[in-house]
Amino acid sequence: MSTRVRDLPTPALIVDADLLAANIATMAAALPGARLRPHVKAHKCTSLARLQATAGHHSFTCATIRECEGMAAAGLGQDLLLGNEVLDARRLGALADQGARVTLAVDSDATIEAAAAGGVREVLIDVNVGLPRCGCAPDDAGRLAGLARSRGLAVRGVMGYEGHVVGLEDAAERERQCRASMELLLAAHADVGGELVSAGGTGTYAINTWANELQAGSYALMDVAYGRLGLPFHQAVFVLATVISASPEWAVADAGLKTMGMDRGKPELDGAPVWFCSDEHTSFKPPRAVGEQVRLVPGHVDPTLAYHERVYLVSEDEVVDMWPVDLRGW
Amino acid sequence: MSTRVRDLPTPALIVDADLLAANIATMAAALPGARLRPHVKAHKCTSLARLQATAGHHSFTCATIRECEGMAAAGLGQDLLLGNEVLDARRLGALADQGARVTLAVDSDATIEAAAAGGVREVLIDVNVGLPRCGCAPDDAGRLAGLARSRGLAVRGVMGYEGHVVGLEDAAERERQCRASMELLLAAHADVGGELVSAGGTGTYAINTWANELQAGSYALMDVAYGRLGLPFHQAVFVLATVISASPEWAVADAGLKTMGMDRGKPELDGAPVWFCSDEHTSFKPPRAVGEQVRLVPGHVDPTLAYHERVYLVSEDEVVDMWPVDLRGW
């Protein structure tokens, strides 16, 4: 393509190809190969996952069955972990039948029975390490592993997501709580066995030295929330918008809350939160001229990507590629 | 289809067909025919718009060019208003060339020039009536109408969205501020001329007696925020989720913040806000058993629909239809 960023129809999701490459290289140096199991939920894009594979990571984490299916269809199904519970695993069994390697998180008798009934071959025991979400009680992990094995499932180890820790802005507190969570996970692992101790996210990638694989995803593109943590990753994704209306006091750009995840707060423009977002508008001060382009930094990357059909790769002022966001839906 | 709700894969967006029909009937009785110009941004679904047309409304409001294109393609392009500014109107001119009637909001010299250059025939002057978003200063509306006419554009009247008013929970204050906004709009209309005075939303549909057409959209499906206003519309849309994990204290359902607009706060379950949402999970108390279905009420309907490829129409326990959410994207 020889399109210039200036000529893109807006709103558009753009990714700075150079900053993305830098982020991927930084992470691959810190956590090479299988030490990182990139989480595709942050980008939902097989083209981006392929860059992560080129950087040496061939095992991936998914949050939905659709993400597993899309990764397998893209030839990236060498070692997929669905790090989430499901009660109907038949689509995952079908993927395994077709040659993908799919490991499923289980945390209860019901999810183990569903895995076995659906034709899944391999599981991880999902352990609650402090985030009030999924995961069994740590002292129940060994029993569940035994149940899974009795159903013919191979148990590859444990996972435990310290999601209550990854976003803590106080680095010392983040490290202290990460250790506490991982001590729970390692105790469970002693009862479960298997080669995998899977945990972590972008906020703990450098301090979680207990897990033997990290599930970070946001590092590739980043967002306002992760930007506060002082990590060595660059903001690489932006919502490109055009100023369509301006008053003496404010301006309005043509990208609103249907282009961005809002659960962690408003997007930023030039380092400061915007005034407010409506469905298809963002109002901000001080104003700029009608016709100017602006680049909004989303508050939360994962639900931002999920709104977009495609992302434009840009390098300086040029559009260098267009990637479908092909892992959306369920 | 003879599918039961119980058998739907989750997460899924479901609409109660009976409550939707009641909402549409209630609104059509209050604002019959052209008194309502339903806003499709709330549902992004031509199948739902067709029900609104069947109820007598043949003019529609859109927020994006894609919405206009989709409505025209569905045979619902009899009188489309793009109630938003654009700087490249060529796709709208093309729609008009193909026989759709498209009226475009303009609020500046630049947007008037874009309308004319793009082949648009008809415009409304968008007037700022208090919401700090788009719209010209009220005393500039007459000049802009003259400019538009000098460019060969037919000026059909004015629009002015009292978006700062529609969500006020104090009904008396809502009415007072609505009047103040509409006095500004009527003054502008006196300078502009034309047959249309277009304004309003679900929160002011019954009290805005100054506009001659109302742009309400949320009334059809509703959400937590509009549910607080004491309007005669039922909550008709839900995110259907399955409990995939449960502890003695909480449960986790398999629908998260990628299934719902979060900008107006958390979804509700059984009349109370849930505990918290993650990308693909909602944690809530008290717990329920693994395998149970729950129906989450989204905080904000518009960005909720925008996340889903399809919506299932349900009547009691049966799935009676499936509609594509076909107006997504830009």
Coordinates of N, CA and C in Angstrom, one line a residue, chain B residues 115-244:
Chain B
A115 N -20.0 18.5 2.5 CA -21.2 18.0 2.0 C -21.4 18.3 0.5
A116 N -21.2 19.5 0.1 CA -21.3 19.9 -1.3 C -20.4 19.1 -2.1
A117 N -19.1 19.0 -1.7 CA -18.1 18.3 -2.5 C -18.4 16.9 -2.6
G118 N -19.0 16.3 -1.6 CA -19.3 14.9 -1.6 C -20.6 14.5 -2.4
G119 N -21.3 15.5 -2.8 CA -22.5 15.1 -3.6 C -23.8 14.9 -2.8
V120 N -23.7 15.4 -1.5 CA -24.9 15.4 -0.6 C -25.9 16.4 -1.1
R121 N -27.2 16.2 -1.1 CA -28.1 17.2 -1.5 C -28.8 18.0 -0.4
E122 N -29.0 17.3 0.7 CA -29.8 18.0 1.8 C -29.0 18.0 3.1
V123 N -29.2 19.0 3.9 CA -28.5 19.2 5.2 C -29.4 19.7 6.2
L124 N -29.0 19.5 7.5 CA -29.6 20.1 8.6 C -28.5 20.9 9.3
I125 N -28.9 22.1 9.8 CA -27.9 22.8 10.6 C -27.9 22.3 12.0
D126 N -26.7 21.8 12.4 CA -26.6 21.2 13.8 C -26.2 22.3 14.7
V127 N -27.0 22.5 15.7 CA -26.9 23.7 16.6 C -26.5 23.2 18.0
N128 N -25.5 23.8 18.6 CA -25.1 23.4 20.0 C -26.2 24.0 20.9
V129 N -26.8 23.1 21.7 CA -27.9 23.5 22.6 C -27.5 23.3 24.1
G130 N -26.2 23.1 24.3 CA -25.7 23.0 25.7 C -24.8 21.8 25.9
L131 N -24.8 20.8 25.1 CA -23.9 19.7 25.3 C -22.6 20.1 24.6
P132 N -21.5 20.0 25.3 CA -20.2 20.5 24.6 C -19.7 19.4 23.7
R133 N -20.3 19.4 22.5 CA -19.9 18.4 21.5 C -20.1 19.2 20.2
C134 N -20.7 18.6 19.2 CA -20.8 19.2 17.9 C -22.0 20.3 17.9
G135 N -22.1 21.0 16.8 CA -23.2 22.0 16.7 C -22.6 23.4 16.7
C136 N -23.1 24.2 15.8 CA -22.6 25.6 15.8 C -23.2 26.4 16.9
A137 N -22.7 27.6 17.2 CA -23.3 28.5 18.1 C -24.7 28.9 17.5
P138 N -25.7 29.0 18.4 CA -27.0 29.2 17.9 C -27.1 30.5 17.0
D139 N -26.4 31.5 17.3 CA -26.5 32.7 16.5 C -25.7 32.7 15.2
D140 N -25.1 31.5 14.9 CA -24.4 31.4 13.7 C -25.2 30.5 12.7
A141 N -26.3 30.0 13.2 CA -27.0 29.0 12.4 C -27.6 29.6 11.1
G142 N -28.1 30.8 11.2 CA -28.6 31.5 10.0 C -27.6 31.7 8.9
R143 N -26.4 32.1 9.3 CA -25.3 32.3 8.4 C -24.9 31.0 7.7
L144 N -24.8 30.0 8.5 CA -24.4 28.7 7.9 C -25.5 28.2 6.9
A145 N -26.8 28.4 7.2 CA -27.9 28.0 6.3 C -27.7 28.7 5.0
G146 N -27.4 30.0 5.1 CA -27.2 30.8 3.9 C -26.0 30.2 3.0
L147 N -24.9 29.9 3.7 CA -23.8 29.4 3.0 C -24.1 28.0 2.4
A148 N -24.9 27.2 3.1 CA -25.2 25.9 2.5 C -26.1 26.1 1.3
R149 N -27.0 27.0 1.4 CA -27.9 27.2 0.2 C -27.1 27.8 -1.0
S150 N -26.1 28.6 -0.7 CA -25.3 29.1 -1.7 C -24.5 28.1 -2.4
R151 N -24.3 26.9 -1.7 CA -23.5 25.8 -2.3 C -24.5 24.8 -3.0
G152 N -25.7 25.2 -3.1 CA -26.7 24.3 -3.8 C -27.3 23.2 -2.9
L153 N -27.1 23.3 -1.6 CA -27.7 22.4 -0.7 C -29.0 22.8 -0.2
A154 N -30.0 21.9 -0.2 CA -31.3 22.2 0.4 C -31.1 22.1 2.0
V155 N -31.6 23.1 2.7 CA -31.5 23.1 4.1 C -32.9 22.7 4.7
R156 N -33.0 21.5 5.3 CA -34.2 21.0 5.8 C -34.6 21.5 7.2
G157 N -33.7 22.2 7.8 CA -34.1 22.7 9.2 C -32.9 22.6 10.1
V158 N -33.2 22.3 11.4 CA -32.1 22.3 12.4 C -32.2 21.0 13.2
M159 N -31.1 20.7 13.8 CA -31.1 19.7 14.8 C -30.3 20.2 16.0
G160 N -30.6 19.7 17.2 CA -29.8 20.1 18.4 C -30.0 19.1 19.5
Y161 N -29.0 18.4 19.8 CA -29.2 17.3 20.7 C -28.9 17.7 22.2
E162 N -29.9 17.6 23.0 CA -29.8 18.0 24.4 C -29.2 16.8 25.2
G163 N -28.0 16.3 24.8 CA -27.5 15.1 25.4 C -27.0 15.3 26.8
H164 N -26.9 16.5 27.3 CA -26.5 16.8 28.7 C -27.7 16.7 29.6
V165 N -28.9 16.6 28.9 CA -30.2 16.6 29.6 C -30.8 15.2 29.7
V166 N -30.7 14.4 28.7 CA -31.5 13.2 28.6 C -31.3 12.2 29.7
G167 N -30.1 12.3 30.4 CA -29.8 11.3 31.4 C -30.1 11.8 32.8
L168 N -30.5 13.1 33.0 CA -30.7 13.6 34.3 C -31.8 12.9 35.0
E169 N -31.5 12.4 36.3 CA -32.5 11.5 37.0 C -33.6 12.4 37.6
D170 N -33.3 13.6 37.9 CA -34.4 14.5 38.4 C -35.3 15.0 37.3
A171 N -36.5 14.5 37.3 CA -37.4 14.7 36.1 C -37.7 16.2 36.0
A172 N -37.9 17.0 37.0 CA -38.2 18.4 36.9 C -37.0 19.1 36.3
E173 N -35.8 18.8 36.8 CA -34.6 19.4 36.2 C -34.4 19.0 34.7
R174 N -34.7 17.8 34.4 CA -34.6 17.4 33.0 C -35.6 18.2 32.2
E175 N -36.8 18.5 32.6 CA -37.7 19.3 31.9 C -37.3 20.7 31.7
R176 N -36.8 21.3 32.9 CA -36.3 22.7 32.8 C -35.2 22.9 31.8
Q177 N -34.2 22.0 31.9 CA -33.1 22.1 31.0 C -33.4 21.8 29.6
C178 N -34.3 20.9 29.4 CA -34.8 20.6 28.0 C -35.4 21.8 27.4
R179 N -36.3 22.5 28.2 CA -36.9 23.8 27.6 C -35.8 24.8 27.3
A180 N -34.8 25.0 28.1 CA -33.8 25.9 27.9 C -33.0 25.6 26.6
S181 N -32.7 24.3 26.4 CA -32.1 23.9 25.2 C -32.9 24.1 23.9
M182 N -34.2 23.8 24.0 CA -35.0 23.9 22.9 C -35.4 25.4 22.5
E183 N -35.3 26.2 23.5 CA -35.5 27.6 23.2 C -34.3 28.1 22.3
L184 N -33.1 27.6 22.6 CA -32.0 28.0 21.7 C -32.2 27.4 20.3
L185 N -32.7 26.2 20.3 CA -32.9 25.5 19.0 C -34.0 26.2 18.1
L186 N -35.0 26.6 18.8 CA -36.1 27.3 18.1 C -35.7 28.7 17.6
A187 N -34.9 29.4 18.4 CA -34.3 30.7 17.9 C -33.5 30.5 16.7
A188 N -32.6 29.4 16.7 CA -31.8 29.1 15.5 C -32.7 28.8 14.3
H189 N -33.7 28.0 14.6 CA -34.6 27.6 13.5 C -35.3 28.8 12.8
A190 N -35.6 29.8 13.6 CA -36.2 31.0 13.1 C -35.3 31.6 12.1
D191 N -34.0 31.5 12.3 CA -33.0 32.1 11.4 C -32.7 31.2 10.2
V192 N -33.0 29.9 10.3 CA -32.6 28.9 9.3 C -33.7 28.5 8.4
G193 N -34.9 28.3 9.0 CA -36.0 27.9 8.2 C -36.0 26.4 7.9
G194 N -36.9 25.9 7.1 CA -37.0 24.5 6.8 C -38.0 23.8 7.7
E195 N -38.4 22.6 7.3 CA -39.5 21.9 8.0 C -39.1 21.1 9.2
L196 N -37.8 20.9 9.5 CA -37.4 20.0 10.6 C -36.8 20.7 11.7
V197 N -37.3 20.3 12.9 CA -36.7 20.7 14.2 C -36.4 19.4 14.9
S198 N -35.2 18.9 14.8 CA -34.9 17.5 15.2 C -34.1 17.5 16.4
A199 N -34.5 16.7 17.4 CA -33.8 16.8 18.7 C -34.1 15.5 19.5
G200 N -33.6 15.5 20.7 CA -34.1 14.6 21.7 C -33.5 13.2 21.7
G201 N -33.9 12.5 22.7 CA -33.5 11.2 23.0 C -34.5 10.5 23.9
T202 N -34.2 9.3 24.3 CA -35.1 8.5 25.1 C -35.5 9.2 26.4
G203 N -34.5 9.9 26.9 CA -34.7 10.6 28.2 C -35.7 11.8 28.1
T204 N -35.8 12.3 26.9 CA -36.7 13.5 26.8 C -37.8 13.3 25.8
Y205 N -38.1 12.1 25.4 CA -39.1 11.8 24.3 C -40.4 12.4 24.7
A206 N -40.8 12.3 26.0 CA -42.1 12.7 26.4 C -42.2 14.2 26.8
I207 N -41.1 14.8 27.0 CA -41.1 16.2 27.5 C -40.7 17.2 26.5
N208 N -40.0 16.7 25.5 CA -39.5 17.6 24.5 C -40.6 17.9 23.5
T209 N -41.4 18.9 23.8 CA -42.6 19.2 22.9 C -42.3 20.3 21.9
W210 N -41.0 20.7 21.9 CA -40.6 21.8 21.0 C -40.1 21.3 19.7
A211 N -39.4 20.2 19.7 CA -38.9 19.6 18.5 C -40.1 19.0 17.8
N212 N -40.0 18.9 16.4 CA -41.1 18.2 15.7 C -40.8 16.8 15.3
E213 N -39.5 16.4 15.6 CA -39.2 15.0 15.5 C -38.2 14.7 16.6
L214 N -38.3 13.5 17.2 CA -37.4 13.0 18.3 C -36.5 11.9 17.8
Q215 N -35.2 11.9 18.2 CA -34.2 11.0 17.7 C -34.0 9.8 18.7
A216 N -34.9 9.4 19.5 CA -34.7 8.4 20.5 C -34.3 7.0 19.9
G217 N -33.5 6.3 20.6 CA -33.0 5.0 20.1 C -33.0 4.0 21.2
S218 N -32.5 4.4 22.4 CA -32.3 3.4 23.5 C -33.6 2.8 24.0
Y219 N -34.8 3.5 23.8 CA -36.1 3.0 24.3 C -36.4 1.6 23.9
A220 N -35.9 1.2 22.7 CA -36.2 -0.1 22.2 C -35.7 -1.3 23.0
L221 N -34.4 -1.1 23.5 CA -33.7 -2.1 24.3 C -33.5 -1.8 25.7
M222 N -33.2 -0.5 26.0 CA -32.9 0.0 27.4 C -31.6 -0.5 28.0
D223 N -31.2 0.1 29.1 CA -30.0 -0.3 29.8 C -30.2 0.2 31.3
V224 N -29.1 -0.1 32.1 CA -29.2 0.3 33.5 C -29.4 1.8 33.6
A225 N -28.6 2.6 32.9 CA -28.6 4.0 33.1 C -30.0 4.6 32.7
Y226 N -30.6 4.2 31.6 CA -32.0 4.7 31.3 C -33.0 4.0 32.2
G227 N -32.7 2.9 32.7 CA -33.7 2.2 33.6 C -33.9 3.0 34.9
R228 N -33.0 3.9 35.2 CA -33.2 4.7 36.4 C -34.2 5.9 36.3
L229 N -34.6 6.2 35.0 CA -35.4 7.4 34.8 C -36.9 7.2 34.9
G230 N -37.4 6.1 35.2 CA -38.8 5.9 35.4 C -39.6 6.0 34.1
L231 N -39.0 5.6 33.0 CA -39.7 5.6 31.7 C -40.5 4.4 31.5
P232 N -41.5 4.4 30.6 CA -42.4 3.2 30.5 C -41.9 2.2 29.5
F233 N -40.6 2.0 29.5 CA -39.9 1.0 28.7 C -39.3 -0.1 29.5
H234 N -39.3 -1.3 29.0 CA -38.8 -2.5 29.7 C -37.4 -2.8 29.3
Q235 N -36.6 -3.3 30.2 CA -35.3 -3.8 29.9 C -35.5 -5.0 28.9
A236 N -35.0 -4.9 27.7 CA -35.3 -6.0 26.7 C -34.0 -6.7 26.2
V237 N -32.9 -6.1 26.5 CA -31.6 -6.8 26.1 C -30.8 -7.2 27.3
F238 N -30.2 -8.4 27.1 CA -29.4 -9.0 28.2 C -28.2 -9.7 27.6
V239 N -27.1 -9.7 28.4 CA -26.0 -10.6 28.0 C -26.2 -11.9 28.7
L240 N -26.4 -12.9 28.0 CA -26.6 -14.3 28.6 C -25.2 -14.9 28.8
A241 N -25.1 -15.4 30.0 CA -23.8 -15.9 30.4 C -24.0 -17.2 31.2
T242 N -22.9 -18.0 31.3 CA -23.0 -19.2 32.0 C -22.0 -19.2 33.2
V243 N -22.4 -19.6 34.3 CA -21.4 -19.7 35.5 C -20.4 -20.8 35.2
I244 N -19.2 -20.4 35.0 CA -18.1 -21.4 34.7 C -17.3 -21.8 35.9

